[in-house]
Coordinates of C-alpha atoms and ligand atoms in Angstrom, one line a residue:
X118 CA 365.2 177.0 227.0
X119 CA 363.6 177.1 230.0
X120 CA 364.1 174.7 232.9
X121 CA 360.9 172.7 232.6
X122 CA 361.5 172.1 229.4
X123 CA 364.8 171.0 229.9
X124 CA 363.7 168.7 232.3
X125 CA 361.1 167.5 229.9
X126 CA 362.8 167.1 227.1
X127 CA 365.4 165.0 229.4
X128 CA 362.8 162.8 230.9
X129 CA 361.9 161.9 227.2
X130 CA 365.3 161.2 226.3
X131 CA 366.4 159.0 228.9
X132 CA 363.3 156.7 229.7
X133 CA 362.4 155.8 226.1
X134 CA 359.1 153.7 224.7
X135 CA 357.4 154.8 228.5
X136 CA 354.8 156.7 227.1
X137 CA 352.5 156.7 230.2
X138 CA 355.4 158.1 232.1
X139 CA 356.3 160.4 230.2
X140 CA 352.5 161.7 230.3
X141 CA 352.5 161.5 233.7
X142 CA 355.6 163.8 234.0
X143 CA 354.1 166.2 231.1
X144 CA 350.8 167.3 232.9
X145 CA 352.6 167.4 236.3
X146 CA 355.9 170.1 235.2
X147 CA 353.0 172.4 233.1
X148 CA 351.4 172.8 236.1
X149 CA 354.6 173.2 237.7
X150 CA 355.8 176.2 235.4
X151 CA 354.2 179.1 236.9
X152 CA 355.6 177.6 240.2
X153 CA 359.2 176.9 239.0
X154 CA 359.5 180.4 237.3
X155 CA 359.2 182.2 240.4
X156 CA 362.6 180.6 241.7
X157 CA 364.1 178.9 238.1
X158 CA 367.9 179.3 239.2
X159 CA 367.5 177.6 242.3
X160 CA 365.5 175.2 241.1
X161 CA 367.7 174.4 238.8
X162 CA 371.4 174.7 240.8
X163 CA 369.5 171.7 243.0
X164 CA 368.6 169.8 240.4
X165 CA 365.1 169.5 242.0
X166 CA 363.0 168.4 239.1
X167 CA 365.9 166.1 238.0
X168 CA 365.5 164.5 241.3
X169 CA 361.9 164.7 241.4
X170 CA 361.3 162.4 238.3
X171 CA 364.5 160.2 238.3
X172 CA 362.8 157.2 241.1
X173 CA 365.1 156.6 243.9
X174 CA 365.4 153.3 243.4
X175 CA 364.3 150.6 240.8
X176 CA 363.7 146.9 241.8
X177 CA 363.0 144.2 238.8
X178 CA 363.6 141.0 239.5
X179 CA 362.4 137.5 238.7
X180 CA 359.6 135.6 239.2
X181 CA 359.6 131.7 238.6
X182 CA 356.4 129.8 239.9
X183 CA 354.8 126.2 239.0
X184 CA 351.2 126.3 237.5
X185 CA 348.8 122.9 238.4
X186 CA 350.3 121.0 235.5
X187 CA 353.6 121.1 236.7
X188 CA 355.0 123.8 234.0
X189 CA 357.3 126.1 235.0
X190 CA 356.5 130.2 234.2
X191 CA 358.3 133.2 234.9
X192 CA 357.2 137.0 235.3
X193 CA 358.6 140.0 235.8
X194 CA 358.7 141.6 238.4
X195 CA 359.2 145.3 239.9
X196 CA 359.2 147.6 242.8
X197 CA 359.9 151.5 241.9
X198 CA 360.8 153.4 245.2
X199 CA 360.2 156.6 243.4
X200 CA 360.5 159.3 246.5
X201 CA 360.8 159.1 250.1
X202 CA 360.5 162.5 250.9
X203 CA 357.7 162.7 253.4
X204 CA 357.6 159.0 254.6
X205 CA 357.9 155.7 253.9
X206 CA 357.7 154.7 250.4
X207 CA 353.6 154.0 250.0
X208 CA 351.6 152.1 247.3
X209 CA 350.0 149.4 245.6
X210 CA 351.1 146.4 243.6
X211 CA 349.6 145.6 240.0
X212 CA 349.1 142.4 238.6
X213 CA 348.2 142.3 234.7
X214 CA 349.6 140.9 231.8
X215 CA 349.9 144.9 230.0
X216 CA 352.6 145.7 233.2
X217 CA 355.6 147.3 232.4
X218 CA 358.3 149.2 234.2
X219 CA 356.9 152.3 232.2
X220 CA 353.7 152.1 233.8
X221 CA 354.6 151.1 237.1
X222 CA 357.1 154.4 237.4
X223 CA 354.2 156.4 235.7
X224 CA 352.2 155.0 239.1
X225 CA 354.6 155.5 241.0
X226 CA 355.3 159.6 239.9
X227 CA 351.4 159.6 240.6
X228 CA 351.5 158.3 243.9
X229 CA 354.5 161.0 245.3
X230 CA 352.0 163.7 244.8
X231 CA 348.9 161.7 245.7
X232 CA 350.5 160.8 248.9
X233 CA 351.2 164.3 249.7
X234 CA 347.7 165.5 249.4
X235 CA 346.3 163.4 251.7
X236 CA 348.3 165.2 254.6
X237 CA 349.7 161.9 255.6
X238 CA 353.3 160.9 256.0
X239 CA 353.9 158.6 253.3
X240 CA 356.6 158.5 249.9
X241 CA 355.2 157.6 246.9
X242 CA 355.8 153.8 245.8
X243 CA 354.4 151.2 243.3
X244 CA 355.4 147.9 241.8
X245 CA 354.0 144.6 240.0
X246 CA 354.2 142.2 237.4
X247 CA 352.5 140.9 234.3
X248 CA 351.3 137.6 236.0
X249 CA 347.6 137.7 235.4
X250 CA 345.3 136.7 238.4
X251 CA 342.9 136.1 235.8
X252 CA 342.1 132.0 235.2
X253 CA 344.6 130.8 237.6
X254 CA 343.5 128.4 240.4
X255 CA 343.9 129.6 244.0
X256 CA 347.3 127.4 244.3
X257 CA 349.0 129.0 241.1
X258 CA 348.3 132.7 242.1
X259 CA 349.8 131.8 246.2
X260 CA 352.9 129.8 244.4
X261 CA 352.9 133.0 242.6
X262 CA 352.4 135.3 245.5
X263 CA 355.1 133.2 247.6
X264 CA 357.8 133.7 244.5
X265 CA 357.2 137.7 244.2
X266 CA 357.7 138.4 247.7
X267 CA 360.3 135.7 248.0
X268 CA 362.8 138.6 246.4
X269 CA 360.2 140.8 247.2
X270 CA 360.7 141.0 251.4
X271 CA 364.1 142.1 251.5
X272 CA 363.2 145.5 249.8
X273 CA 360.1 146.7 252.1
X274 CA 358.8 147.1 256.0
X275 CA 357.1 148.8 258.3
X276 CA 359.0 151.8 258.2
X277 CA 360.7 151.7 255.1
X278 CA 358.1 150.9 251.6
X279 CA 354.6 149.5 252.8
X280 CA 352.7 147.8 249.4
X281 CA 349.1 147.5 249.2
X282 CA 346.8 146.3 246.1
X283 CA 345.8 147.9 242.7
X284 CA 344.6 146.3 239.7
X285 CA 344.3 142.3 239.7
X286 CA 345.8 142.7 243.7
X287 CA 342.8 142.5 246.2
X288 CA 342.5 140.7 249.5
X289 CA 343.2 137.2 248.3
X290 CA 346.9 138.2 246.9
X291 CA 347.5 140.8 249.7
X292 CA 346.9 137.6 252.0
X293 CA 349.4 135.3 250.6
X294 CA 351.7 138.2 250.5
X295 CA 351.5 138.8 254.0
X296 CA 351.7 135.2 254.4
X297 CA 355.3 134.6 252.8
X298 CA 357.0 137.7 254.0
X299 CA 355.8 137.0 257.7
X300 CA 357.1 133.6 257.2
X301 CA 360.5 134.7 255.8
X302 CA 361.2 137.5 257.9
X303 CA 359.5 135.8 261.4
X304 CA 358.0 139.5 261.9
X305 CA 354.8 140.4 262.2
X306 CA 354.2 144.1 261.1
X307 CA 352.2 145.8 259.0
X308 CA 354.4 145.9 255.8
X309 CA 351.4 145.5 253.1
X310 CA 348.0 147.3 253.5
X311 CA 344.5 146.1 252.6
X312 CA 345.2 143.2 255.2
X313 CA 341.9 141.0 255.4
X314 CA 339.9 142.2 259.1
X315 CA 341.4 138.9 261.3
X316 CA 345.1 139.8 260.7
X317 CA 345.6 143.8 261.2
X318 CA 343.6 144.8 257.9
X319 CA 341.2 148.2 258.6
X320 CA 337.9 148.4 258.5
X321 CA 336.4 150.8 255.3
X322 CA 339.7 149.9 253.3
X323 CA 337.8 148.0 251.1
X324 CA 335.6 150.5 250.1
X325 CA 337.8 153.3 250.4
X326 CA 338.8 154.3 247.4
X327 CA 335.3 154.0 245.6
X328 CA 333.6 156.2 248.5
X329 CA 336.5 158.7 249.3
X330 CA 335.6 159.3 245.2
X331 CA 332.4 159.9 246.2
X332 CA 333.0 162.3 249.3
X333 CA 335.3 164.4 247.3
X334 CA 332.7 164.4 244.0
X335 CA 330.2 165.6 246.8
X336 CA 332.2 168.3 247.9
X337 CA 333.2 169.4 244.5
X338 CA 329.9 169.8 243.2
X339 CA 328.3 171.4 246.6
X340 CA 331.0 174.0 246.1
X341 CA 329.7 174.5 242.6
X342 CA 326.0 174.9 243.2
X343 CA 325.1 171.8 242.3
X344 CA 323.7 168.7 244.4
X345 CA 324.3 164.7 243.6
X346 CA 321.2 163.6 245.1
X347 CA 319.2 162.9 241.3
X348 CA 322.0 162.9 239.2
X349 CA 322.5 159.8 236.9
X350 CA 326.7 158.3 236.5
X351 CA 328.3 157.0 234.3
X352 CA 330.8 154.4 235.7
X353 CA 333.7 152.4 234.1
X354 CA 335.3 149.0 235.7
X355 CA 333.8 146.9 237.8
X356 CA 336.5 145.9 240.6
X357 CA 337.4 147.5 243.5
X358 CA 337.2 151.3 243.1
X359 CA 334.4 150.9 240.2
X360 CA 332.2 148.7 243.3
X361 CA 332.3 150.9 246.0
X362 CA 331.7 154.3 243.8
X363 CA 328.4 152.7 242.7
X364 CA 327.8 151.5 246.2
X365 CA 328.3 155.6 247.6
X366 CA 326.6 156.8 244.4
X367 CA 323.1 155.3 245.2
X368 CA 323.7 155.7 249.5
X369 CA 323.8 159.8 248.1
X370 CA 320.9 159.6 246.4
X371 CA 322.3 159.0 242.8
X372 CA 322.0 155.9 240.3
X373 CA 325.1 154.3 238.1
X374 CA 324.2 153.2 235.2
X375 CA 327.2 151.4 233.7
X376 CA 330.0 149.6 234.2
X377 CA 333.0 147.7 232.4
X378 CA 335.3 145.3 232.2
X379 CA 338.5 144.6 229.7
X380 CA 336.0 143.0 226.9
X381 CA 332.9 145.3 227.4
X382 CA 331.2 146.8 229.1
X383 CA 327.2 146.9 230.5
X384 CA 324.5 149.3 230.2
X385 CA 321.4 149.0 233.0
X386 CA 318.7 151.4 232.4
X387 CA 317.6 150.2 236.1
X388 CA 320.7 151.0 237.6
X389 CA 323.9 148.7 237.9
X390 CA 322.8 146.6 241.2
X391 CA 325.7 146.4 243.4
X392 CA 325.2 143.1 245.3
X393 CA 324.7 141.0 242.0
X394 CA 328.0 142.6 240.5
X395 CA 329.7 141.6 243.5
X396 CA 328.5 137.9 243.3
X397 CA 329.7 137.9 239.9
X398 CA 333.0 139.9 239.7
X399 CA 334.3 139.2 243.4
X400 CA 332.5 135.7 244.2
X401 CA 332.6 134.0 241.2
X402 CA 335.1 136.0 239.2
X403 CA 333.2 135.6 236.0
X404 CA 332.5 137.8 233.7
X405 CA 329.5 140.7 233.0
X406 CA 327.7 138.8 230.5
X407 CA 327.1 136.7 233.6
X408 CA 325.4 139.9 235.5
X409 CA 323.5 140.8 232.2
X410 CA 321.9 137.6 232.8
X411 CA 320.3 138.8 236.0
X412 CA 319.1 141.5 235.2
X413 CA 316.1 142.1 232.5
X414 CA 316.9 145.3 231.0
X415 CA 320.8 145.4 230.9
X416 CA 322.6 145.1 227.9
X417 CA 326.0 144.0 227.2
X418 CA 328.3 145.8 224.7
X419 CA 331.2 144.2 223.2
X420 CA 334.9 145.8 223.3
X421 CA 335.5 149.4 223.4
X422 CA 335.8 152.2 220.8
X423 CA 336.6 155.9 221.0
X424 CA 333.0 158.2 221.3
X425 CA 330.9 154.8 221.7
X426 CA 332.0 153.6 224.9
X427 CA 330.3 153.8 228.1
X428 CA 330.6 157.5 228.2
X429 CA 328.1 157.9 224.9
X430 CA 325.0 156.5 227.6
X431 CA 324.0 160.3 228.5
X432 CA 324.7 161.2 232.0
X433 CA 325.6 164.1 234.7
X434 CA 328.2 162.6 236.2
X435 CA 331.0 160.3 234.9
X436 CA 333.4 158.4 236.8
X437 CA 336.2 156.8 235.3
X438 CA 337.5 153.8 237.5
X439 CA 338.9 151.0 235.5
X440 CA 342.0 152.1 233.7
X441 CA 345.0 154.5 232.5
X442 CA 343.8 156.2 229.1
X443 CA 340.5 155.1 228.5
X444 CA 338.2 158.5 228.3
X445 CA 339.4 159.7 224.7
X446 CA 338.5 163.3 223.2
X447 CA 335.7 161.2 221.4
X448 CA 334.2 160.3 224.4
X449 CA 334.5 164.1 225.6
X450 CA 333.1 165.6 223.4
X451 CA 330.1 163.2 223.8
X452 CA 329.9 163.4 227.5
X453 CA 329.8 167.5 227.2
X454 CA 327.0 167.2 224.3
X455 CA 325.1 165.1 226.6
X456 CA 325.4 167.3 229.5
X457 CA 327.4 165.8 231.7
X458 CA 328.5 168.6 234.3
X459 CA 331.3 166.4 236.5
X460 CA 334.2 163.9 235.4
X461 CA 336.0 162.9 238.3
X462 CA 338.7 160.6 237.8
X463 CA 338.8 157.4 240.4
X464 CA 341.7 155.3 238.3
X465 CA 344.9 156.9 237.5
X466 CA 345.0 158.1 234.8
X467 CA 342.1 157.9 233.0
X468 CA 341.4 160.7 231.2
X469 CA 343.7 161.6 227.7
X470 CA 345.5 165.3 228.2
X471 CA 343.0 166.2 225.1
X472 CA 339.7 165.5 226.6
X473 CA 341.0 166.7 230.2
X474 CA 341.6 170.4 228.3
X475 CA 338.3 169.7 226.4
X476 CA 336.0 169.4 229.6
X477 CA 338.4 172.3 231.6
X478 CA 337.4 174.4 227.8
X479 CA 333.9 173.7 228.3
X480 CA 333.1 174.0 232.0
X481 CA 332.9 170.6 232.9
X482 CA 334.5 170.5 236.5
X483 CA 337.3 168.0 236.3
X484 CA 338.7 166.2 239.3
X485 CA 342.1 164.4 238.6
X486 CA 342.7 160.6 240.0
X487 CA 345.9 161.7 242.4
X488 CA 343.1 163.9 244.1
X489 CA 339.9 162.4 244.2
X490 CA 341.4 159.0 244.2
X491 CA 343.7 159.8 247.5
X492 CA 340.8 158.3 249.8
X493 CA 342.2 154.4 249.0
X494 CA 346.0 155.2 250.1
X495 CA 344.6 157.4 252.8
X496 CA 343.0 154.6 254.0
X497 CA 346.4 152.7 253.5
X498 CA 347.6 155.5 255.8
X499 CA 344.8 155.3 258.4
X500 CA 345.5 151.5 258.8
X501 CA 349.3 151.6 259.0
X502 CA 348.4 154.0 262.3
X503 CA 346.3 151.2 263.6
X504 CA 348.7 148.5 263.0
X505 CA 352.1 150.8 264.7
X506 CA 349.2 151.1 267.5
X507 CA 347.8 148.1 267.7
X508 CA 344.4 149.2 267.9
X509 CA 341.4 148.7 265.2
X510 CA 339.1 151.5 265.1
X511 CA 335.3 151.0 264.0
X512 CA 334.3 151.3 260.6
X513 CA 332.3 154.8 261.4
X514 CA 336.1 155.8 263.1
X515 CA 337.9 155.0 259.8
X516 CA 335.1 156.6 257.6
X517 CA 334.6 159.5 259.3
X518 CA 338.1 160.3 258.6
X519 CA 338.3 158.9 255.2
X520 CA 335.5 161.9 254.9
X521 CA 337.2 164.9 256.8
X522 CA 340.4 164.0 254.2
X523 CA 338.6 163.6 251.2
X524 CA 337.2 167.5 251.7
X525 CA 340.6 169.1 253.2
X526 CA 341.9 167.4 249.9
X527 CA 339.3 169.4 248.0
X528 CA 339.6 172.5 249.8
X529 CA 343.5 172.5 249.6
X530 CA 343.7 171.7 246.0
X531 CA 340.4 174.5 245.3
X532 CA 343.0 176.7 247.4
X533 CA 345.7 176.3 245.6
X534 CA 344.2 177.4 242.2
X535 CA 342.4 180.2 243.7
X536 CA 346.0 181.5 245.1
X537 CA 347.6 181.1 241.5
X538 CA 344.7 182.6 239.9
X539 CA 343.2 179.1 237.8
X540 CA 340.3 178.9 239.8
X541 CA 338.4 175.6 239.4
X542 CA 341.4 174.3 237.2
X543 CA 342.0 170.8 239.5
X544 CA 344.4 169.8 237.9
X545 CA 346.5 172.6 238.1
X546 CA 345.7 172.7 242.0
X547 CA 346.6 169.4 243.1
X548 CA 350.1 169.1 241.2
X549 CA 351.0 172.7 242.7
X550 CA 349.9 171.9 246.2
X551 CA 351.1 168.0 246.5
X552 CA 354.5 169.3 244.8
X553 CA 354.9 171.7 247.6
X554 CA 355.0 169.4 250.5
X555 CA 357.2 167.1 248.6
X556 CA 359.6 169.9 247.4
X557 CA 360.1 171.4 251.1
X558 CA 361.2 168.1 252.3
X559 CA 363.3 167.5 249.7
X560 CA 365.3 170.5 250.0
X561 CA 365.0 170.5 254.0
X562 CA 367.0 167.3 253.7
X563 CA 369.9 168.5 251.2
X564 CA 371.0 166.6 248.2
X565 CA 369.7 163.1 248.7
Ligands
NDP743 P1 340.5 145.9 240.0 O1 341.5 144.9 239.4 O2 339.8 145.6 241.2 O3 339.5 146.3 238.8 C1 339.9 146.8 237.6 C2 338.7 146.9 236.7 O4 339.0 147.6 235.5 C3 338.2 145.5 236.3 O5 336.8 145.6 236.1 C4 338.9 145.3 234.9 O6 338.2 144.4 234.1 C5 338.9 146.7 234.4 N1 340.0 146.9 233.4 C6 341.3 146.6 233.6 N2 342.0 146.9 232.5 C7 341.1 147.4 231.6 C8 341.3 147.9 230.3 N3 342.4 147.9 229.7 N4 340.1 148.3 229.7 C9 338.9 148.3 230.3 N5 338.7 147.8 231.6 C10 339.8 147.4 232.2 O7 341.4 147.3 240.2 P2 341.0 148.6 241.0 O8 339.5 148.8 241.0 O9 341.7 148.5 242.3 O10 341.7 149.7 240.1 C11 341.1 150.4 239.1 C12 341.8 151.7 238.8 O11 341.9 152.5 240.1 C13 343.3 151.6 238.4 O12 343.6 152.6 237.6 C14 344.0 151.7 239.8 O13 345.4 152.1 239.6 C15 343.2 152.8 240.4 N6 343.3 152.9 241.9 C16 343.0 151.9 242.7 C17 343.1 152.1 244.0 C18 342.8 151.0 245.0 O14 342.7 151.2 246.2 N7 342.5 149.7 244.6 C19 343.4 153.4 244.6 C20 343.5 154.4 243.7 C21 343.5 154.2 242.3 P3 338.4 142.8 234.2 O15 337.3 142.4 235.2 O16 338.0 142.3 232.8 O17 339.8 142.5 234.6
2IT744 O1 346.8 154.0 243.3 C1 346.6 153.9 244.5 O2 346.5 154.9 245.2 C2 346.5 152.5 245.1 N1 346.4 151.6 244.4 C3 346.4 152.4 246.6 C4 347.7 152.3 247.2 C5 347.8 152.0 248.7 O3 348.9 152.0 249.2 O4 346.7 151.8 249.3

């Protein structure tokens, strides 16, 4: 058998019911094959794949907090250090009810190679709980803020794992976070990213994510022949990345036309209007019936089923941005009937392994998350260089750069197929070239 399937059928074996990490790893060693041929009994004498998708360390712990009756609840809660190859461990926290340690490592694989194509010096990291933000007064999500990193802080710094947010984690819980490690630890460094503008947070964080998405999608399709000024997206979620996608979509000339949340999702003929969805997602955390409301031609859909989803509203351009596993081969072979010439994935994740071969089968250029979503850690990146400086540079600074990565992210992972012979296969090109980088440090620094 050969050694990636060996490894393979390993990670199976010993990290059972984590089917989302076990995905993860899947996609990532295919591409890997051609790679890992060249050099198989090296490879293998160093257990280098062994190391590369066994985390370095594992952190669960609990979470006991007090709601505004007085009960008593406890979570779960976790930080996977998966490598620390190339820097500081590096990524965000996730707080929703569907959290387990599957997932989280299955974030964490992600992030190790993410991390690595943005040319920045960072280890790939991720943890979180299944507390949901969601319904809870400001007082119960900081008591439970204050309990997570109460364990939390004695795990993580400046130079040694720097969180940030991810689902259900935005500037209100990075806050409180910040708050209660400072406090314990009487140090005041930049140990979490996506700090709020007054206390070391970066300009263009916010948006990051959403409009390095955008930069790279731009990129990607100039290379192709094709412009985005004219095209219509299609768009799921409607937090953080899903916001600021829209917000670049229509500042480059193109229009979303959906969006979703957990129970639905919305379809505006007009174009999803980005300050309302603000008010009602960030402002009055409500939910998108509420925008529906606003608007007179936007219609809400309940729930979400395979090939009648958002991605059946006929488009040239779809962006998944809320979720892992949520564009099904259904939906695929919808979005190719309908046209649609671009998927580019700005959640991790998103896309099944089926309908990712069915659009690379049918000539639909395919962008995977841990590329085209690298612009939000970059950022993470960008604003722990500010913080060891203490300087803030200006929004046009930190986007300007937030651009010039986005495209050498492109370029590299374009490259890298090119060089293999998979031209346009993305996929292919950013596991190959962010497992390089990774793999040279690991075995420049011996058995670790
Ligand atoms: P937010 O919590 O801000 O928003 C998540 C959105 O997705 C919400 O609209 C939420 O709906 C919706 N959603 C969550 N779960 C589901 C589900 N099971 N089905 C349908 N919709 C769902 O998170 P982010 O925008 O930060 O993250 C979105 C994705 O992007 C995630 O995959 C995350 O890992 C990834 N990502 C985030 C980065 C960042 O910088 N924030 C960077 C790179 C990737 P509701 O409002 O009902 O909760
Ligand atoms: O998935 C991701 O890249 C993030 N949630 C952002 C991580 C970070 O450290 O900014």
């Amino acid at each position: 058998m050969s050694y990636v399937d060996e490894v393979l059928q390993d990670v199976i074996a010993r990290n059972p019911a984590q089917p989302e990490f076990h995905q993860a790893v899947e996609e990532v060693l295919e591409s890997l094959r051609v790679v890992i041929e060249k050099n198989e009994a090296a490879y293998r004498r160093d257990a280098l794949l062994e190391r590369l998708v066994t985390p370095e360390r594992i952190i669960i712990f609990r979470v006991p907090w007090v709601d505004d009756k007085g009960q008593v609840h406890v979570n779960n809660g976790y930080r996977v250090q998966f490598n620390g190859a190339i820097g500081p461990y590096k990524g965000g926290l996730r707080f929703q009810p569907d959290v387990t340690l599957g997932a989280i490592k299955f974030l964490g694989f992600e992030q190790t190679f993410k991390n690595s194509l943005t040319g920045l010096p960072m280890g790939g990291g991720k943890g979180g709980s299944d507390f949901d933000p969601k319904g809870k007064s400001d007082r119960e999500v900081m008591a439970f803020c204050q309990s997570y990193m109460t364990e939390l802080y004695r795990h993580i710094g400046a130079d040694t794992d720097v969180p940030a947010g991810d689902k259900g984690v935005g500037a209100r819980e990075v806050g409180y976070l910040f708050g209660q490690y400072k406090r314990i630890r009487n140090v005041y460094e930049g140990v979490l990213t996506g700090k709020g503008l007054s206390y070391g947070g970066s300009l263009a964080r916010t948006e990051a994510t959403g409009f390095g998405l955008l930069y790279f999608v731009e990129e990607m399709l100039k290379c192709n022949g094709h412009d985005l000024a004219g095209k219509t997206a299609v768009v799921s979620g409607s937090g953080n990345v899903a916001t600021y996608a829209m917000k670049k979509l229509w500042e480059l000339g193109a229009k979303p036309v959906t969006c979703g949340e957990r129970t639905g999702w919305v379809y505006d003929p007009d174009g999803i209007d980005v300050d309302t969805l603000i008010q009602v997602k960030q402002v009055r955390r409500a939910s998108l019936t509420e925008y529906v409301a606003q608007r007179p031609n936007a219609v809400y859909h309940e729930g979400h089923e395979k090939g009648k989803d958002l991605w059946s509203i006929p488009c040239d351009i779809a962006l998944p941005c809320a979720t892992e596993n949520e564009l099904f081969l259904e939906d695929a072979q919808v979005l190719v009937a309908n046209g649609c010439i671009a998927v580019a994935e700005g959640a991790n994740m998103p896309t099944t392994p089926d309908a990712t071969a069915y659009f690379q089968s049918h000539g639909v250029l395919f962008a995977p998350g841990k590329a085209s979503n690298a612009g939000g850690v970059a950022t993470s990146g960008l604003e722990m260089t500010q913080n060891s400086e203490r300087v803030s540079w200006t929004f046009e600074e930190v986007d300007a750069k937030l651009k010039s990565i986005m495209v050498n992210i492109f370029h590299n992972v374009d490259d890298t197929a090119r060089e293999y012979g998979m031209e346009g296969n993305y996929v292919f090109g950013a596991n190959v070239a962010g497992f390089k980088k990774v793999a040279a440090a690991m075995q420049a620094q011996g058995i670790v």
